[in-house]
Tab-separated table of N, CA and C in Angstrom:
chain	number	residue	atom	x	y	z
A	8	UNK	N	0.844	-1.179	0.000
A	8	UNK	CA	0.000	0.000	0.000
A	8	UNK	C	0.893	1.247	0.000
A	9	UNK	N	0.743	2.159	-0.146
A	9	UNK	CA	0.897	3.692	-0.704
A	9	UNK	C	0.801	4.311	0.332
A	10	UNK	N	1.837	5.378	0.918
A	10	UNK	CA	1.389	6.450	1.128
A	10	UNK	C	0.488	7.470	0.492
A	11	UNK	N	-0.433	7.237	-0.358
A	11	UNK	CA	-1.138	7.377	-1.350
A	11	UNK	C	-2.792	7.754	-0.235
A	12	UNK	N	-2.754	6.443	-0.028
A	12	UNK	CA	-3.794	5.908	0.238
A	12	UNK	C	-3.728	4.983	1.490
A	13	UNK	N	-5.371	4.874	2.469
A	13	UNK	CA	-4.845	4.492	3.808
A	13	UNK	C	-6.219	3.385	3.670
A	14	UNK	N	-6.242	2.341	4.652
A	14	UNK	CA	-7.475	1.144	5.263
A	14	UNK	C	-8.510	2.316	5.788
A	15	UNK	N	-9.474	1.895	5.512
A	15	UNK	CA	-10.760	2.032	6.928
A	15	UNK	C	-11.728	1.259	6.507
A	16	UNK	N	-12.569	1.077	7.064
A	16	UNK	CA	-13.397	0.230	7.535
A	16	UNK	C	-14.717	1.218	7.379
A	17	UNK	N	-15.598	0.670	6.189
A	17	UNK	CA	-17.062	1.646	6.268
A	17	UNK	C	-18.255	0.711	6.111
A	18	UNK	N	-19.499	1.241	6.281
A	18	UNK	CA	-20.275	0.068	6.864
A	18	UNK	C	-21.199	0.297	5.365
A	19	UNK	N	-21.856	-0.159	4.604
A	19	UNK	CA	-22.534	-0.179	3.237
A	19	UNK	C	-23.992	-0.897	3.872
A	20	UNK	N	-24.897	-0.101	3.472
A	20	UNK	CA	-26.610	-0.135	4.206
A	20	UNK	C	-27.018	-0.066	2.853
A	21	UNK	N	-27.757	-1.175	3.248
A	21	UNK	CA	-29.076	-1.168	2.306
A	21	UNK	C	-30.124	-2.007	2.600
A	22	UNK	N	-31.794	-1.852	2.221
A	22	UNK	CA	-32.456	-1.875	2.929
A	22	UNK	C	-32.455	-3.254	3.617
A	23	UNK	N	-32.025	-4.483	3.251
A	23	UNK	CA	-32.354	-5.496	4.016
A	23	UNK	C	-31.123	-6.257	4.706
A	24	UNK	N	-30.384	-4.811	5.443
A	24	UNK	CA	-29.112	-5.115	6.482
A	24	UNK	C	-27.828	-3.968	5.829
A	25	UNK	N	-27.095	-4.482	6.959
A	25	UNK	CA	-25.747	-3.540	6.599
A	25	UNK	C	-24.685	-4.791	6.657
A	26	UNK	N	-23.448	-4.188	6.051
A	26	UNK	CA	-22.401	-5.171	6.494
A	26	UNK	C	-21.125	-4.378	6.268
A	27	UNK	N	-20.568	-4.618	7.056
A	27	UNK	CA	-19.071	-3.783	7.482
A	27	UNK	C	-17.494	-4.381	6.187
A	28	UNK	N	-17.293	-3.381	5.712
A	28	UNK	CA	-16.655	-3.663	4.716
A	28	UNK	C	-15.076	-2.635	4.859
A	29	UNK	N	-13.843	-3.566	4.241
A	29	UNK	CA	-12.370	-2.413	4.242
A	29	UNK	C	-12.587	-1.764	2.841
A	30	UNK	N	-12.300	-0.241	2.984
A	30	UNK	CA	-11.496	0.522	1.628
A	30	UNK	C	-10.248	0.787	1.669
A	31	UNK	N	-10.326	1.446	1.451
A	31	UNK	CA	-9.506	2.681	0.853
A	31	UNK	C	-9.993	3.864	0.541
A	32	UNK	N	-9.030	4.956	1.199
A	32	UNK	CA	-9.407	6.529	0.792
A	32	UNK	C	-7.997	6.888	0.492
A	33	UNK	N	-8.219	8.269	-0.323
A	33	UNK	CA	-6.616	8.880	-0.881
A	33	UNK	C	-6.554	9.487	0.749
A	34	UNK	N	-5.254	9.393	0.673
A	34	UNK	CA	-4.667	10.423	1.841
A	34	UNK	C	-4.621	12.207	1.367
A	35	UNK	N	-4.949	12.685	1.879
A	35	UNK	CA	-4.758	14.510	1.586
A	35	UNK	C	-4.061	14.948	2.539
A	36	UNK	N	-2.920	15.958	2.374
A	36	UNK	CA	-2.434	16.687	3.244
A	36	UNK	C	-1.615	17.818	2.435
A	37	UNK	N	-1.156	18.999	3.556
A	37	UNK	CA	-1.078	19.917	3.151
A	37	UNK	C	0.660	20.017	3.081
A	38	UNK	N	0.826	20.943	1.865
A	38	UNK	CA	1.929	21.167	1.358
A	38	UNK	C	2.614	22.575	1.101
A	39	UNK	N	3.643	23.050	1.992
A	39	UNK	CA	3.716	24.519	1.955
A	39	UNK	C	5.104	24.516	1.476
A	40	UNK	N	5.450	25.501	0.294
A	40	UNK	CA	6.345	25.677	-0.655
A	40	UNK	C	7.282	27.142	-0.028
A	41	UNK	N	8.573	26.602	0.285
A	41	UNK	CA	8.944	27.883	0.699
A	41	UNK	C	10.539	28.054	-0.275
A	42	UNK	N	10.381	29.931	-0.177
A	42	UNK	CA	11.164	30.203	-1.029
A	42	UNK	C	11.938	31.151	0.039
A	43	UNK	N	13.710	30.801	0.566
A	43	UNK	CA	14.149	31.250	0.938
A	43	UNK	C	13.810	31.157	2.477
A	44	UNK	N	13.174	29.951	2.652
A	44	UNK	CA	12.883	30.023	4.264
A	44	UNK	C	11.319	30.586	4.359
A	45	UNK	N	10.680	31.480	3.539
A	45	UNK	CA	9.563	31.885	3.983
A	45	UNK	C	9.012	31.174	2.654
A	46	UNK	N	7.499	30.860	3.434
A	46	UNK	CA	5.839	30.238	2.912
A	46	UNK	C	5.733	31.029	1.782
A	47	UNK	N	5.513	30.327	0.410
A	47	UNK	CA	5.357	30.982	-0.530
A	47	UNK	C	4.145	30.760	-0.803
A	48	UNK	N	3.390	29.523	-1.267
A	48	UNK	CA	2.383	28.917	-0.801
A	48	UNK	C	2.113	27.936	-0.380
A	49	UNK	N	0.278	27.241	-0.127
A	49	UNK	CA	0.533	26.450	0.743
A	49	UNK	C	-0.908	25.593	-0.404
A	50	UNK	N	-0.506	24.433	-0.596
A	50	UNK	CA	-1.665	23.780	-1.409
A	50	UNK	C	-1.712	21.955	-0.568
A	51	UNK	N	-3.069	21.744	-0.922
A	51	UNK	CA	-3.591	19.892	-0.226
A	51	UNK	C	-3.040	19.478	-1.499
A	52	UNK	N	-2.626	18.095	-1.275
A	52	UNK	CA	-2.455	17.179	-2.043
A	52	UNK	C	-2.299	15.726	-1.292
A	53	UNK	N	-1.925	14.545	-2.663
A	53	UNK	CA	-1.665	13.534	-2.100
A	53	UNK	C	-0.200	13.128	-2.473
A	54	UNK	N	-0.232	12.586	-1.017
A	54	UNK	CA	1.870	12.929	-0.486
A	54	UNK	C	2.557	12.056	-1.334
A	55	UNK	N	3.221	12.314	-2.229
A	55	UNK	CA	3.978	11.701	-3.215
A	55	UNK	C	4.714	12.506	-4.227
A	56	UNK	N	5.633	12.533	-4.806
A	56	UNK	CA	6.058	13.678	-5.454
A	56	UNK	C	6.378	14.815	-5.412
A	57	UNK	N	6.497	15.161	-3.567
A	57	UNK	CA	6.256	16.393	-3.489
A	57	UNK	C	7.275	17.730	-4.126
A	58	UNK	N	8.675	16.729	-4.516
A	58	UNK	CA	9.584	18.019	-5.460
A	58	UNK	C	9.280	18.149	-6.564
A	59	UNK	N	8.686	17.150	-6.932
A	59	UNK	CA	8.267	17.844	-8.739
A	59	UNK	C	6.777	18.564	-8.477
A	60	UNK	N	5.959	18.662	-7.544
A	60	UNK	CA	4.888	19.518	-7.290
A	60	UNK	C	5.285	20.457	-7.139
A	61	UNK	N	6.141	20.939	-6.054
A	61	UNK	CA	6.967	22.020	-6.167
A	61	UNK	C	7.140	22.944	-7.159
A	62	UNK	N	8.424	21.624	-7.836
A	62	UNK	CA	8.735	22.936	-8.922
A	62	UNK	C	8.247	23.235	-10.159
A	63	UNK	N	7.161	22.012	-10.312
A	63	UNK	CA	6.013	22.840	-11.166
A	63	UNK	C	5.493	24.040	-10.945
A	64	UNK	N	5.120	23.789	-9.735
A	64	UNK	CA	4.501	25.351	-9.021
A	64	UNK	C	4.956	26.407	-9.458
A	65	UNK	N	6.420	26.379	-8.662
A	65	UNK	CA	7.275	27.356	-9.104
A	65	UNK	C	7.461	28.053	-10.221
A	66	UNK	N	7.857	27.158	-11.540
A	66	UNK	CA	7.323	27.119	-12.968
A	66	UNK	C	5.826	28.080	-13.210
A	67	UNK	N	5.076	27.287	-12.739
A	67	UNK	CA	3.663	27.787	-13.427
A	67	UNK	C	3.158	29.070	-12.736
A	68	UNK	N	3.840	29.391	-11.464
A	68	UNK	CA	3.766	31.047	-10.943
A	68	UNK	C	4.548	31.704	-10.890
A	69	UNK	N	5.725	31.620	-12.079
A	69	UNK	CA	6.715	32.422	-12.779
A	69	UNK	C	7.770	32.903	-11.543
A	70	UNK	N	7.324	32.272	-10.658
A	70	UNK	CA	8.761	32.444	-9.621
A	70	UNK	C	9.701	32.429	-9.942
A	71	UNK	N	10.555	31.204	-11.175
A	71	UNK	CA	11.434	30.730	-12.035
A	71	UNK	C	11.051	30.458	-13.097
A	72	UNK	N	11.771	30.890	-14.285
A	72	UNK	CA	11.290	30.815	-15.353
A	72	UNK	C	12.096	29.768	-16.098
A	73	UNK	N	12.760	28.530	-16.221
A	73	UNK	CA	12.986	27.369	-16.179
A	73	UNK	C	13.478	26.564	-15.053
A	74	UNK	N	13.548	25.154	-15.816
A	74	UNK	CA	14.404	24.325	-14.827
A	74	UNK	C	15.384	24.559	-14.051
A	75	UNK	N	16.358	25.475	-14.909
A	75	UNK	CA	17.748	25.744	-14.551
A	75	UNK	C	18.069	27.118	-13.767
A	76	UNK	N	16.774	27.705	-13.521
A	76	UNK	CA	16.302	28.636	-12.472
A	76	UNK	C	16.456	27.970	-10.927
A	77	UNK	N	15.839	27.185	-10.841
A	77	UNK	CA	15.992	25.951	-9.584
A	77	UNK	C	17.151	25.377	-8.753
A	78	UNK	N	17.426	26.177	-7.760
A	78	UNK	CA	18.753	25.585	-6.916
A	78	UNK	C	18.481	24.144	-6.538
A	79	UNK	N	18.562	24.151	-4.725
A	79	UNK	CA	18.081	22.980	-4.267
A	79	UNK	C	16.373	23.125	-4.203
A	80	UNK	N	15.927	21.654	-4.369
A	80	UNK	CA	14.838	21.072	-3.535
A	80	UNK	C	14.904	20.441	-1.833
A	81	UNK	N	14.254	21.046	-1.399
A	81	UNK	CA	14.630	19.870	-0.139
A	81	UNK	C	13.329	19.482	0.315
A	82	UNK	N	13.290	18.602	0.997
A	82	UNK	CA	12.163	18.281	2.176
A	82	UNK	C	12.564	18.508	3.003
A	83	UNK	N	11.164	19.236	4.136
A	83	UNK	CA	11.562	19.977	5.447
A	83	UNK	C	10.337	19.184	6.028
A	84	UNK	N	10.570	17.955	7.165
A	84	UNK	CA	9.449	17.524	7.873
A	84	UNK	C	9.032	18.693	8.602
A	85	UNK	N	9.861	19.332	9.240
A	85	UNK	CA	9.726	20.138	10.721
A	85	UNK	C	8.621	20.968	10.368
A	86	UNK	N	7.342	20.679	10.849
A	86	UNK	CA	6.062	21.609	10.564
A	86	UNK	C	6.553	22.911	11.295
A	87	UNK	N	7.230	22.604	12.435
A	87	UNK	CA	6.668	24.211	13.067
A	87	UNK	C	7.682	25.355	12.745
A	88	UNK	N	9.181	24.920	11.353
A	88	UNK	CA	9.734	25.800	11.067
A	88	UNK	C	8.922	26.502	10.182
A	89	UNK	N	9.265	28.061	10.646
A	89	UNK	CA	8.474	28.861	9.754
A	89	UNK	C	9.547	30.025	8.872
């Protein structure tokens, strides 16, 4: 399984009983793009890819105007650096 996607357990009713059944749902969470240390923006997604989301972004809100505009990528777990 995926960080993609997570188990739960939902119950499916219809009129003559219910019965408890596993899915699957996408995972969503939030993704904040920073330029130079500060929040540039902040968009939901599902957690995978998150440097090429990035620097699409980047790309498509003319922050950088190619690839070779682009220093590092990094991942920063630490939520509460701001």
């Amino acid at each position: 399984m995926t960080e993609a996607v997570r188990p739960v357990t939902v119950v499916h009713v219809e009129r003559v009983g219910r019965e408890t059944r596993e899915d699957q749902v996408a995972v969503e969470e939030p993704l904040a793009v920073r330029v130079d240390g500060r929040v540039l923006l902040t968009t939901m997604r599902t957690p995978g890819l998150d440097r090429e989301l990035a620097a699409g972004m980047l790309l498509s809100e003319r922050v950088v105007w190619s690839p070779n505009d682009l220093g590092a990528i990094q991942v920063c777990v630490d939520a509460e650096r701001r």
